[in-house]
Coordinates of C-alpha atoms in Angstrom, one line a residue:
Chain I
X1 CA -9.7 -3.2 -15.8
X2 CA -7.8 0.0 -15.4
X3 CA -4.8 0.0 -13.3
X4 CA -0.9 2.0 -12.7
X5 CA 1.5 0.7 -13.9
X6 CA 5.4 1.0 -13.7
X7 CA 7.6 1.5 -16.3
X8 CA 10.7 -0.4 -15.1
X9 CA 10.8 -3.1 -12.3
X10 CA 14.5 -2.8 -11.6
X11 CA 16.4 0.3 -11.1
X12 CA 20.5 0.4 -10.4
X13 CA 21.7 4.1 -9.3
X14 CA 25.0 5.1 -8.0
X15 CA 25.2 6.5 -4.9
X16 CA 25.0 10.2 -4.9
X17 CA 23.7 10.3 -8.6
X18 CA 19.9 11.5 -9.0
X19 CA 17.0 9.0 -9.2
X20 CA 14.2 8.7 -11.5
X21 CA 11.4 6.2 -11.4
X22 CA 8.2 6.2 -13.5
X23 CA 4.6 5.0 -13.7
X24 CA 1.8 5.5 -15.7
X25 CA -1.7 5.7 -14.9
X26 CA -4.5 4.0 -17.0
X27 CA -7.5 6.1 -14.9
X28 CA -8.1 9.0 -16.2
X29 CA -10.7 9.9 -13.3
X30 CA -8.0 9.7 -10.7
X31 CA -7.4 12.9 -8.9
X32 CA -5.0 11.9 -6.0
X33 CA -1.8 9.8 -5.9
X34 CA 1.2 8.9 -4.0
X35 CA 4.5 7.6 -3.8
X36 CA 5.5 4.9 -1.4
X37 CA 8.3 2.7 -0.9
X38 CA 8.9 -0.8 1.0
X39 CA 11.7 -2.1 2.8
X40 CA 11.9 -5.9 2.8
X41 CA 9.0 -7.8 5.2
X42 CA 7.8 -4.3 5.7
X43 CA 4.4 -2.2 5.2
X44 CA 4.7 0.2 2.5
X45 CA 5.4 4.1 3.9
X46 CA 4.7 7.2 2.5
X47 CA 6.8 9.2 0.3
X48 CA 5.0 12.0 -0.8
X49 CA 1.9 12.9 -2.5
X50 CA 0.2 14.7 -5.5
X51 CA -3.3 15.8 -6.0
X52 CA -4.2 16.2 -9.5
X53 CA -4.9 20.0 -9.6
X54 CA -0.8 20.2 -9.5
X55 CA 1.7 19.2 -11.7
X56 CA 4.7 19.5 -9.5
X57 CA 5.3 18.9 -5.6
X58 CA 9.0 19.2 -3.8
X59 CA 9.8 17.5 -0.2
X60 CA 13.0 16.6 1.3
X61 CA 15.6 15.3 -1.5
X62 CA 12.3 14.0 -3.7
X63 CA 10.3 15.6 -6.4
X64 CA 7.0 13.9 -8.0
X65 CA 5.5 15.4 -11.5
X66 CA 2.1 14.6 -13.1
X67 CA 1.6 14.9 -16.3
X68 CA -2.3 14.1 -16.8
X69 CA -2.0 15.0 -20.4
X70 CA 0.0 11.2 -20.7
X71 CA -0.7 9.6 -17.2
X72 CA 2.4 9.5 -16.0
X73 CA 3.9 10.3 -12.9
X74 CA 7.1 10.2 -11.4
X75 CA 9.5 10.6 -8.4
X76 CA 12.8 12.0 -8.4
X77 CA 15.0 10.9 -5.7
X78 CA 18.1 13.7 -5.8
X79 CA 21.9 12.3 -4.3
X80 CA 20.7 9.1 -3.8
X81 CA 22.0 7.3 -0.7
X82 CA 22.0 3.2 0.3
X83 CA 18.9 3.8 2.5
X84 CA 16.9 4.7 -0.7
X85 CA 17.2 0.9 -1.6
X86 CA 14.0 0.0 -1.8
X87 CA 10.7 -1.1 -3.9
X88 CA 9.0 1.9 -5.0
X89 CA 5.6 1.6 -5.9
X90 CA 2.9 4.6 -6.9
X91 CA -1.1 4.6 -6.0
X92 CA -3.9 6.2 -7.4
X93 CA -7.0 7.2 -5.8
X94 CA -10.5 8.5 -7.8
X95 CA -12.0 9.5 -4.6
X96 CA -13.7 6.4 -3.5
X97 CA -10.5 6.0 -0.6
X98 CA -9.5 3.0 -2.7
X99 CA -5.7 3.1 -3.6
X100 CA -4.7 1.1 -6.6
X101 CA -0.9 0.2 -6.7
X102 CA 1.0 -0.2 -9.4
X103 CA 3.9 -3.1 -10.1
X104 CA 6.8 -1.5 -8.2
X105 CA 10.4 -0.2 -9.2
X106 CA 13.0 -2.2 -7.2
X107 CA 16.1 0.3 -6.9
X108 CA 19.1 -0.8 -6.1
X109 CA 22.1 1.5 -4.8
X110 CA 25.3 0.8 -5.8
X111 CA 28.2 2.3 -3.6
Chain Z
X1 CA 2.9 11.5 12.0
X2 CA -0.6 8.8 12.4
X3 CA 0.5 5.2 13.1
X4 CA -1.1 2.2 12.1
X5 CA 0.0 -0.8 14.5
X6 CA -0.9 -4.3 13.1
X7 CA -0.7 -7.4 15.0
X8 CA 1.1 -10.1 15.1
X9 CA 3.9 -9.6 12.0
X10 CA 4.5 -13.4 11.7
X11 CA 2.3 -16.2 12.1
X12 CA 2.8 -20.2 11.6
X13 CA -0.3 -22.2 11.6
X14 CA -1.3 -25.6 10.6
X15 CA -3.6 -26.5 7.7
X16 CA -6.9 -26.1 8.4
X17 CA -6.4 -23.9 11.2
X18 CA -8.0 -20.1 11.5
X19 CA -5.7 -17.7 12.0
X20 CA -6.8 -14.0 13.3
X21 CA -4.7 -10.7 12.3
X22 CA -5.4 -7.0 14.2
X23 CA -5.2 -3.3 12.5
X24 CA -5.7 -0.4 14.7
X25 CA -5.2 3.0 14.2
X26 CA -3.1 4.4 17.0
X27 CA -3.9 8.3 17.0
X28 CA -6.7 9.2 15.0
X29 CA -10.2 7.2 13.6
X30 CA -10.5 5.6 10.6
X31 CA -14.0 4.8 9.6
X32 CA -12.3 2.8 6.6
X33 CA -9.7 0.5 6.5
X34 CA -8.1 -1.9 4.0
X35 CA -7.0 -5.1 4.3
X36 CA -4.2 -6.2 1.3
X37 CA -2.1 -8.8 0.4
X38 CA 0.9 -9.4 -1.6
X39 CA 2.9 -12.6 -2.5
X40 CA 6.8 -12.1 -3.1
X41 CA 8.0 -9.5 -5.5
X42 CA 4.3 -8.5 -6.7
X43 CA 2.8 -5.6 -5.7
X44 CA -0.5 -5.1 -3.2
X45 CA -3.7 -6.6 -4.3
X46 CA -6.8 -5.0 -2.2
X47 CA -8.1 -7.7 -0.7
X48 CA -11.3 -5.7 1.2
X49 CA -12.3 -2.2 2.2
X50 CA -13.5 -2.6 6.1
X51 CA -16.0 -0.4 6.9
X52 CA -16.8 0.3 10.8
X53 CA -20.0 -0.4 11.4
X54 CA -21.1 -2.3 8.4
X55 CA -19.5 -5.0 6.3
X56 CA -16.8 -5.3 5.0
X57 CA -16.9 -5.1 0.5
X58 CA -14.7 -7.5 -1.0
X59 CA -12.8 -6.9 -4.3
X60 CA -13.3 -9.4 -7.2
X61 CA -12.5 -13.0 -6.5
X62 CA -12.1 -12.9 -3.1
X63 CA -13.8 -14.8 -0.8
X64 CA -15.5 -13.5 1.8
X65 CA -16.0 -16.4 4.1
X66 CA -13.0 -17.4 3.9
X67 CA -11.2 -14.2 4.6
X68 CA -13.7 -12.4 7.6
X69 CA -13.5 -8.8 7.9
X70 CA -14.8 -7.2 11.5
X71 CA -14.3 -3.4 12.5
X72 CA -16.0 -3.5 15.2
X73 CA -14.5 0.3 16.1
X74 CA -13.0 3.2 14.5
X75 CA -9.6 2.4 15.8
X76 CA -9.8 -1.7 15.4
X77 CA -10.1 -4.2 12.0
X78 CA -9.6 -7.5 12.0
X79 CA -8.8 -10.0 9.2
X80 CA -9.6 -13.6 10.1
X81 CA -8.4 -16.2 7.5
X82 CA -10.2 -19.3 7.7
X83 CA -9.3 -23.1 7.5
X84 CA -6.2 -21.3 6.3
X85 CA -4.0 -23.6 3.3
X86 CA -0.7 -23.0 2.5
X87 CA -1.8 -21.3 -0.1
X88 CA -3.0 -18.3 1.7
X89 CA 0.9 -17.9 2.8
X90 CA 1.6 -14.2 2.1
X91 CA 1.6 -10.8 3.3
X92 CA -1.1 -9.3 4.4
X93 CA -1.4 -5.7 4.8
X94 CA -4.0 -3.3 6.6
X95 CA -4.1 0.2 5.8
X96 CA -6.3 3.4 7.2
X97 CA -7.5 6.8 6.7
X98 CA -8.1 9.4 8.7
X99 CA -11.7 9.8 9.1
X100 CA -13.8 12.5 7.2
X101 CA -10.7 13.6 5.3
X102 CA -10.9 13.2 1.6
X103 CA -7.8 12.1 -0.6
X104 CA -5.3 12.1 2.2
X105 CA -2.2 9.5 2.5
X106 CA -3.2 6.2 3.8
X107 CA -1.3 4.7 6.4
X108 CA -0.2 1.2 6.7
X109 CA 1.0 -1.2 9.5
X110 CA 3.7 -3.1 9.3
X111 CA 2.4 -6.4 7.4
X112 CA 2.0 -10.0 8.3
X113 CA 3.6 -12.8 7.4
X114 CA 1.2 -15.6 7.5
X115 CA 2.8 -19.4 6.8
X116 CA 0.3 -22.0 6.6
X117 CA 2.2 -25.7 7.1

C-alpha cells in the first residue's frame, strides 16, 4: 500500500551547522502533513505543519518545503543545538484524520 | 497548547494477564482518537482509530478482541490488551484531534511501555 517514507534513517550534524531531513510521500491524494520528532520512551510532538496548498512554511529555527510535483517533503532545522537530538519522523494525512508515519531520521548532534 | 495525558507510561504484567491503558484529552474533545504502537527503532504503526460513541475500526491485521477499544467520552479512550504475551511488549501510543476541525495537528500522549513476563 502507499506509505512516507524517509530518505535517510541516521543523520550526524554538528552543532550549530543547519539540518536537513527528507521524506517522500507515495499518496498523491494527501493534502496535510507534519513534522514530528521523539525523544527516547516518549510520544512523538509536534514540529510544524504543511497543508498542501503551500509549498513553504517558516516557525522558530525550522523550515518545511513540499514539493508535490516529486512528493517530497522536508524539514530544515537551522543552528542545530544537542536538544535537536532526536528521531524525526513525517505524517501524511488525505483527510480521513488518519496520519500515516513514515520510517524516521534518527539525528544525532555532535558537539 | 492541547494535551493529551495517557495513563500509566509503564506497565509489567504476567502472561495471560489483561492489561488496561487510558487516553484523554485534557482541554478540548476529540471525537476521534488513535491508538498506535511501535516496537524499538521502527516507526508508529496505527493500530485503531477510536471513535466516541461507536466502535472502534481496526487497521489490517489487527485483532480486535485481542486489543479492545472503548471511548466511552469525548475526552476518554481506552486500549485494553487481552491475555497479553510477551509478544504484545511495545509502545503503545494514543493520539487525538480536536473535534470538528479538519487537517489539524494531532496530539499525542506520552506512550506506554507495556512488558509482558
Amino acid at each position: 500500500g502507499e506509505s512516507v517514507g524517509l530518505h535517510l534513517p541516521t543523520l550526524s550534524v554538528q552543532e550549530g551547522d543547519n539540518s536537513i531531513i527528507n521524506c517522500a510521500y507515495s499518496n498523491s491524494a494527501s493534502d496535510y502533513f507534519i513534522w514530528y520528532k521523539q525523544e527516547s520512551g516518549k510520544g512523538p510532538q509536534f514540529i510544524i505543519d504543511i497543508r498542501s496548498n503551500m509549498d513553504k512554511r517558516q516557525g522558530q529555527r525550522v523550515t518545511v518545503l513540499l514539493n508535490k510535483t516529486v512528493k517530497h517533503l522536508s524539514l530544515q532545522i537551522a543552528a542545530t543545538q544537542p536538544g535537536d537530538s532526536a528521531v524525526y519522523f513525517c505524517a501524511e494525512s488525505g483527510g480521513d484524520y488518519k496520519l500515516s508515519f513514515g520510517a524516521g531520521t534518527t539525528v544525532t548532534v555532535r558537539a | 497548547g492541547a494535551v493529551v495525558s495517557q495513563h500509566p507510561s509503564r506497565v509489567i504484567c504476567k502472561s495471560g494477564t489483561s492489561v488496561k491503558i487510558e487516553c484523554r484529552s485534557l482541554d478540548f474533545q476529540a471525537t476521534t482518537m488513535f491508538w498506535y504502537r511501535q516496537f524499538p527503532k521502527q516507526s508508529l504503526m496505527l493500530m485503531a482509530t477510536s471513535n466516541e460513541g461507536s466502535k472502534a475500526t481496526y487497521e489490517q491485521g489487527v485483532e480486535k478482541d485481542k486489543f479492545l477499544i472503548n471511548h466511552a467520552s469525548l475526552t476518554l479512550s481506552t486500549l485494553t490488551v487481552t491475555s497479553a504475551h510477551p509478544e504484545d511488549s511495545s509502545f503503545y501510543i494514543c493520539s487525538a484531534r480536536d473535534k470538528g476541525v479538519a487537517n489539524t495537528e494531532a496530539f499525542f500522549g506520552q506512550g506506554t511501555r507495556l512488558t509482558v513476563v
